[in-house]
CSV table of C-alpha atoms in Angstrom, one decimal:
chain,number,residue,atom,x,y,z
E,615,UNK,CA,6.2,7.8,-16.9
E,616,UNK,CA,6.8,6.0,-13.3
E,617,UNK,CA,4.9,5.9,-10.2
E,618,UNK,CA,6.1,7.0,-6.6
E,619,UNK,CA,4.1,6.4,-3.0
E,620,UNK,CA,5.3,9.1,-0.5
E,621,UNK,CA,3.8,7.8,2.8
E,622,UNK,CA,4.4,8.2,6.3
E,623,UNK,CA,3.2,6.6,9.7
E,624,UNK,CA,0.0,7.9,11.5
E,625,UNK,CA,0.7,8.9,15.1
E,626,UNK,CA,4.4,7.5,15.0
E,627,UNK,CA,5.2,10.0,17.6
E,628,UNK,CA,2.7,7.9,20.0
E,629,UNK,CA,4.9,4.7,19.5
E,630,UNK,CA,6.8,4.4,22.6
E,631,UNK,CA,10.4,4.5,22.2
E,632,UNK,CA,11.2,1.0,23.0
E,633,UNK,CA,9.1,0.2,20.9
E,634,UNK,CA,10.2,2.7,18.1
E,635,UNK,CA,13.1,0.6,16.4
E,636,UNK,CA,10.5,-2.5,16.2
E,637,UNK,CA,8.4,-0.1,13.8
E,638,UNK,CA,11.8,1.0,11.6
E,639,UNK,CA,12.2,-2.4,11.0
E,640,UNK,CA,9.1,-3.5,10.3
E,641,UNK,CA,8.8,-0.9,7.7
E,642,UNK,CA,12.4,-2.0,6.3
E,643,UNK,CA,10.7,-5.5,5.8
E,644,UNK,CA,7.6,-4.2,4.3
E,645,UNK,CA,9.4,-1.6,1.5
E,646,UNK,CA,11.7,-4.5,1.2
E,647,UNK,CA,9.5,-7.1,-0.1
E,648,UNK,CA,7.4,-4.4,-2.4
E,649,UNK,CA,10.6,-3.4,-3.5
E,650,UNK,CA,11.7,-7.1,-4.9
E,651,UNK,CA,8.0,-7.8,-5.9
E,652,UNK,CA,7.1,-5.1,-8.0
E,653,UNK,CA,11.2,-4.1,-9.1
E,654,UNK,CA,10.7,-0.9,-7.5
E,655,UNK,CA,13.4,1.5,-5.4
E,656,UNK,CA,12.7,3.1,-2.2
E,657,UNK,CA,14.0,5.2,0.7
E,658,UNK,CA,13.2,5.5,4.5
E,659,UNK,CA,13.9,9.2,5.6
E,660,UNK,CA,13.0,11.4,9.0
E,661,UNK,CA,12.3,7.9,10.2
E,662,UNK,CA,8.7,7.7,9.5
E,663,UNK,CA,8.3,8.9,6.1
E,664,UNK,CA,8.8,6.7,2.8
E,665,UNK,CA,9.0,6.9,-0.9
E,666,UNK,CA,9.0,4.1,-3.4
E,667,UNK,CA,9.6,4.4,-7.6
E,668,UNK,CA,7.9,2.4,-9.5
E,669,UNK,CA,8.8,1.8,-13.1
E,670,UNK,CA,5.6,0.0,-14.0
E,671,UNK,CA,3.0,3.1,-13.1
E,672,UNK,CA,-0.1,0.4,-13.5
E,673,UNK,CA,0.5,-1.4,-10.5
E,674,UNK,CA,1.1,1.8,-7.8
E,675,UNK,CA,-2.5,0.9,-6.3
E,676,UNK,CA,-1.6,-2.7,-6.2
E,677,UNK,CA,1.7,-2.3,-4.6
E,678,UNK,CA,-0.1,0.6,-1.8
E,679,UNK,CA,-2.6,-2.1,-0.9
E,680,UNK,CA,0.2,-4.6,-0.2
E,681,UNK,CA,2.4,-2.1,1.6
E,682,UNK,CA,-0.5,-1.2,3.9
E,683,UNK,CA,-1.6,-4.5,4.4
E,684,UNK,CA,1.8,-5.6,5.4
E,685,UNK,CA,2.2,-2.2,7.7
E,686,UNK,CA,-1.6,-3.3,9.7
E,687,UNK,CA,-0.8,-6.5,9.7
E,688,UNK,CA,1.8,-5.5,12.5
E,689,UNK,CA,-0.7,-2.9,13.9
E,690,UNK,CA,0.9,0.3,12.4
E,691,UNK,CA,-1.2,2.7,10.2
E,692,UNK,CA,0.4,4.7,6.9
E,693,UNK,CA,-1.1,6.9,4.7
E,694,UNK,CA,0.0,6.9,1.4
E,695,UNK,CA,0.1,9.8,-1.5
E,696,UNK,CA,0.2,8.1,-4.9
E,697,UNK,CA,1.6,9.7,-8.2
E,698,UNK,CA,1.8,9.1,-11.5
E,699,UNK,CA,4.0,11.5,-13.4
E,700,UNK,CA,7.6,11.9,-15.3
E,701,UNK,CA,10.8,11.1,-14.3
E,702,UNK,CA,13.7,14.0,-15.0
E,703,UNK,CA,16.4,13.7,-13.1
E,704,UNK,CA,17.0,9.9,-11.8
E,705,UNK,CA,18.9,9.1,-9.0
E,706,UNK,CA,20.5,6.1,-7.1
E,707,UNK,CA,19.5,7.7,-4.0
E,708,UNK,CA,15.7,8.4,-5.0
E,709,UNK,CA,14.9,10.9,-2.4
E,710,UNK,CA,17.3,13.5,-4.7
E,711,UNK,CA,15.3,12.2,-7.2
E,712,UNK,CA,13.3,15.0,-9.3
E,713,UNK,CA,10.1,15.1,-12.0
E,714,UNK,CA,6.3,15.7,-11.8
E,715,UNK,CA,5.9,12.3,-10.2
E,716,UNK,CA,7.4,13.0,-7.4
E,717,UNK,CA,5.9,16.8,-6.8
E,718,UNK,CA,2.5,15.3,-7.2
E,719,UNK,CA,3.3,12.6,-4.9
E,720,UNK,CA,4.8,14.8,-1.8
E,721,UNK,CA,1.9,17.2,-2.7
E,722,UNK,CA,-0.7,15.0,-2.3
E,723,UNK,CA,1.3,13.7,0.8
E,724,UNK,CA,1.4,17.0,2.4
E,725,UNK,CA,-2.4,17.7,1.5
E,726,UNK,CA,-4.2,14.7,3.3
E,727,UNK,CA,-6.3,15.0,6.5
E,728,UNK,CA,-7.7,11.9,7.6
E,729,UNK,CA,-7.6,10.4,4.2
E,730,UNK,CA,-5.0,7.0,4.0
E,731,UNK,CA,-4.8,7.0,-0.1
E,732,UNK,CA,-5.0,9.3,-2.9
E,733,UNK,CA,-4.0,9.4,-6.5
E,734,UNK,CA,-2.9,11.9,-8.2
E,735,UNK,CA,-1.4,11.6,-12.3
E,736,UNK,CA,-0.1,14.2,-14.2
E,737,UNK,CA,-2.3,16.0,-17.1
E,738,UNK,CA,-5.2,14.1,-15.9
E,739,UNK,CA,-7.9,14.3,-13.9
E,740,UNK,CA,-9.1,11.1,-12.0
E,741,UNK,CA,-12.5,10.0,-13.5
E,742,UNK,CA,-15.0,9.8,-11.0
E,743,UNK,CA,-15.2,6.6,-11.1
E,744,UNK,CA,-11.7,5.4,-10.0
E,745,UNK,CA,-11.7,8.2,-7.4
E,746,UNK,CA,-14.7,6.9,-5.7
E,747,UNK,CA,-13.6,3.5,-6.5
E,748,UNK,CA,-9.9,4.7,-4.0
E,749,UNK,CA,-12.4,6.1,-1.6
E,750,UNK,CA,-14.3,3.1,-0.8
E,751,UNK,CA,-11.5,0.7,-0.8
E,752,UNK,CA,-9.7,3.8,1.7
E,753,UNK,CA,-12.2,3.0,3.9
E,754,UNK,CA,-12.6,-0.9,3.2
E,755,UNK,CA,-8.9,-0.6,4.6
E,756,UNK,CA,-8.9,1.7,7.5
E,757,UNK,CA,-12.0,-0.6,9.2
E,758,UNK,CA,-10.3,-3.5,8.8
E,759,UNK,CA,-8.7,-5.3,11.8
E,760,UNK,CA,-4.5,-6.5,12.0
E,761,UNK,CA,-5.7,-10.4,11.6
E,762,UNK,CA,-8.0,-9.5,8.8
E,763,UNK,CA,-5.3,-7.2,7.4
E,764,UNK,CA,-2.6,-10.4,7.7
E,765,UNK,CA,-5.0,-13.0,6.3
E,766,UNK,CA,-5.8,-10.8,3.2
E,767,UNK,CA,-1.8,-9.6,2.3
E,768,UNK,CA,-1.6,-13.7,2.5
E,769,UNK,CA,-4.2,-14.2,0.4
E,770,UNK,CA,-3.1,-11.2,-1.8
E,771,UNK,CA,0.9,-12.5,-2.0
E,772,UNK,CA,0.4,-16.6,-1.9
E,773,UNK,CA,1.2,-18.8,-4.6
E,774,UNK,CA,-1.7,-21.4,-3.3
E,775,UNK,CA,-3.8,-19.0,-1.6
E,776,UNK,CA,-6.5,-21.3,-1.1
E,777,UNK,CA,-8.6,-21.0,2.6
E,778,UNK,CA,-7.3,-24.5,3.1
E,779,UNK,CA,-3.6,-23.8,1.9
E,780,UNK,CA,-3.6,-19.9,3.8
E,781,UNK,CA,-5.1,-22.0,7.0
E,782,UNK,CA,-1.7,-24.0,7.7
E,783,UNK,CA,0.6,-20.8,6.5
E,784,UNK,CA,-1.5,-18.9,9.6
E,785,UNK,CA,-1.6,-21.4,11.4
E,786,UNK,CA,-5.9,-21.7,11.8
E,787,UNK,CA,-8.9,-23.7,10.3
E,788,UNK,CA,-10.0,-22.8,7.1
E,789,UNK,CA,-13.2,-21.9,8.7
E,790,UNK,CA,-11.4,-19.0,10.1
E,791,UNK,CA,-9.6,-17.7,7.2
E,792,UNK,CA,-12.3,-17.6,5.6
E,793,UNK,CA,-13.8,-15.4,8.2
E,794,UNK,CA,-11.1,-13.4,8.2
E,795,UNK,CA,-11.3,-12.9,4.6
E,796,UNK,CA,-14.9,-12.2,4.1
E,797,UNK,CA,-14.9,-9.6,6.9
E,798,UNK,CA,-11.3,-8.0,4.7
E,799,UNK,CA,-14.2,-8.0,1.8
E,800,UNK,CA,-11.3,-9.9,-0.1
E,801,UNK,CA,-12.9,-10.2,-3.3
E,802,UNK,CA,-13.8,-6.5,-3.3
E,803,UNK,CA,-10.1,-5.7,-2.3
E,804,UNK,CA,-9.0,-7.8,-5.5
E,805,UNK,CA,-11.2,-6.9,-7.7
E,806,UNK,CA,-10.1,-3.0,-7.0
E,807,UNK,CA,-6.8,-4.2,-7.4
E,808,UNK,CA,-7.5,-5.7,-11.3
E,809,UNK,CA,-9.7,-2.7,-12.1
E,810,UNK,CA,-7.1,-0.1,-11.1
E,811,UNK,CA,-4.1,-1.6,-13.2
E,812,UNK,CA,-6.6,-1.8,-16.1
E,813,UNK,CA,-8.1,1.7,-16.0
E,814,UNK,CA,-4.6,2.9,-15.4
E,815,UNK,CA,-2.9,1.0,-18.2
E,816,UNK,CA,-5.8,2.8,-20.8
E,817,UNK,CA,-5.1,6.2,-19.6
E,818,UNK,CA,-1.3,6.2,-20.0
């Protein structure tokens, strides 16, 4: 079983086109570091749109909360479709990639609205729980502002992420990160994150 996050960028085609190369490579960046953090693979393909594989299904949720941290952080929006399915035809390149994971992901892509995450796994239904559980933190996410996004992936990625420790990495007072943070409802955000890779390691 692996995990893959089709995504794409909301309103890309409003970015202005000086503007537009900024965007690729801030997405680059962003893939890049979820790439080397959770030992994933992932492609960049009619310049908007994304995939990532995961090998270690249990943390897609953690590594979509990064990604669109990261992404707000530099005031662009992505929605992302998660999957967690088989694997049956592996590629280098992974967009020839083939298996369930991957039809459930670009199905799920393909069928969101206004949503920013969903969750889809093979042979099972999401509990109603963890589904409500994606919806809240969806909208935790989508109300939350760029410094408040950047203060939490911080928080989120940070060997020390103490207020006092984040306050010199962002260069502010601890009074503010800590702001920031409560306003990111940080501790919510995290303990989603825990709960997720737990309630997904007992269903596979």
């Amino acid at each position: 079983m692996i995990a893959v996050i089709s995504g794409d960028l909301i309103k890309s085609q409003k970015i202005p086109q000086q503007e537009y190369d900024a965007m690729l490579y801030q997405l680059d960046q962003s893939l890049r570091f979820v790439a080397k953090r959770f030992n994933a693979s992932f492609t960049i393909y009619r310049g908007d749109a994304l995939q990532v594989q995961l090998t270690e299904p249990e943390l897609v949720c953690h590594a979509a909360i990064l990604l669109y941290l990261q992404m707000k952080a530099a005031n662009y929006e992505l929605r992302q479709s998660l999957a967690i399915g088989s694997l049956d035809n592996p590629r280098a390149d992974i967009k020839t990639a083939t298996g369930s994971a991957y039809t459930l992901s670009g199905r799920g892509l393909d069928n969101m609205s206004q949503q920013r995450l969903v969750l889809n796994i093979e042979n099972n239904t999401l509990e109603e729980a963890f589904a409500l559980n994606i919806a809240l933190v969806e909208v935790l996410l989508e109300k939350m502002s760029q410094k408040q996004a950047n203060a939490l992936f911080y928080y989120l990625t940070a060997e020390n992420n103490s207020h006092a420790e984040l306050a010199k990495e962002l260069n502010t007072s601890r009074e503010n990160v800590t702001k920031l943070l409560n306003l990111a409802h940080y501790q919510l955000i995290e303990r989603f994150i825990n709960y997720s890779q737990t309630t997904l390691q007992g269903l596979l």
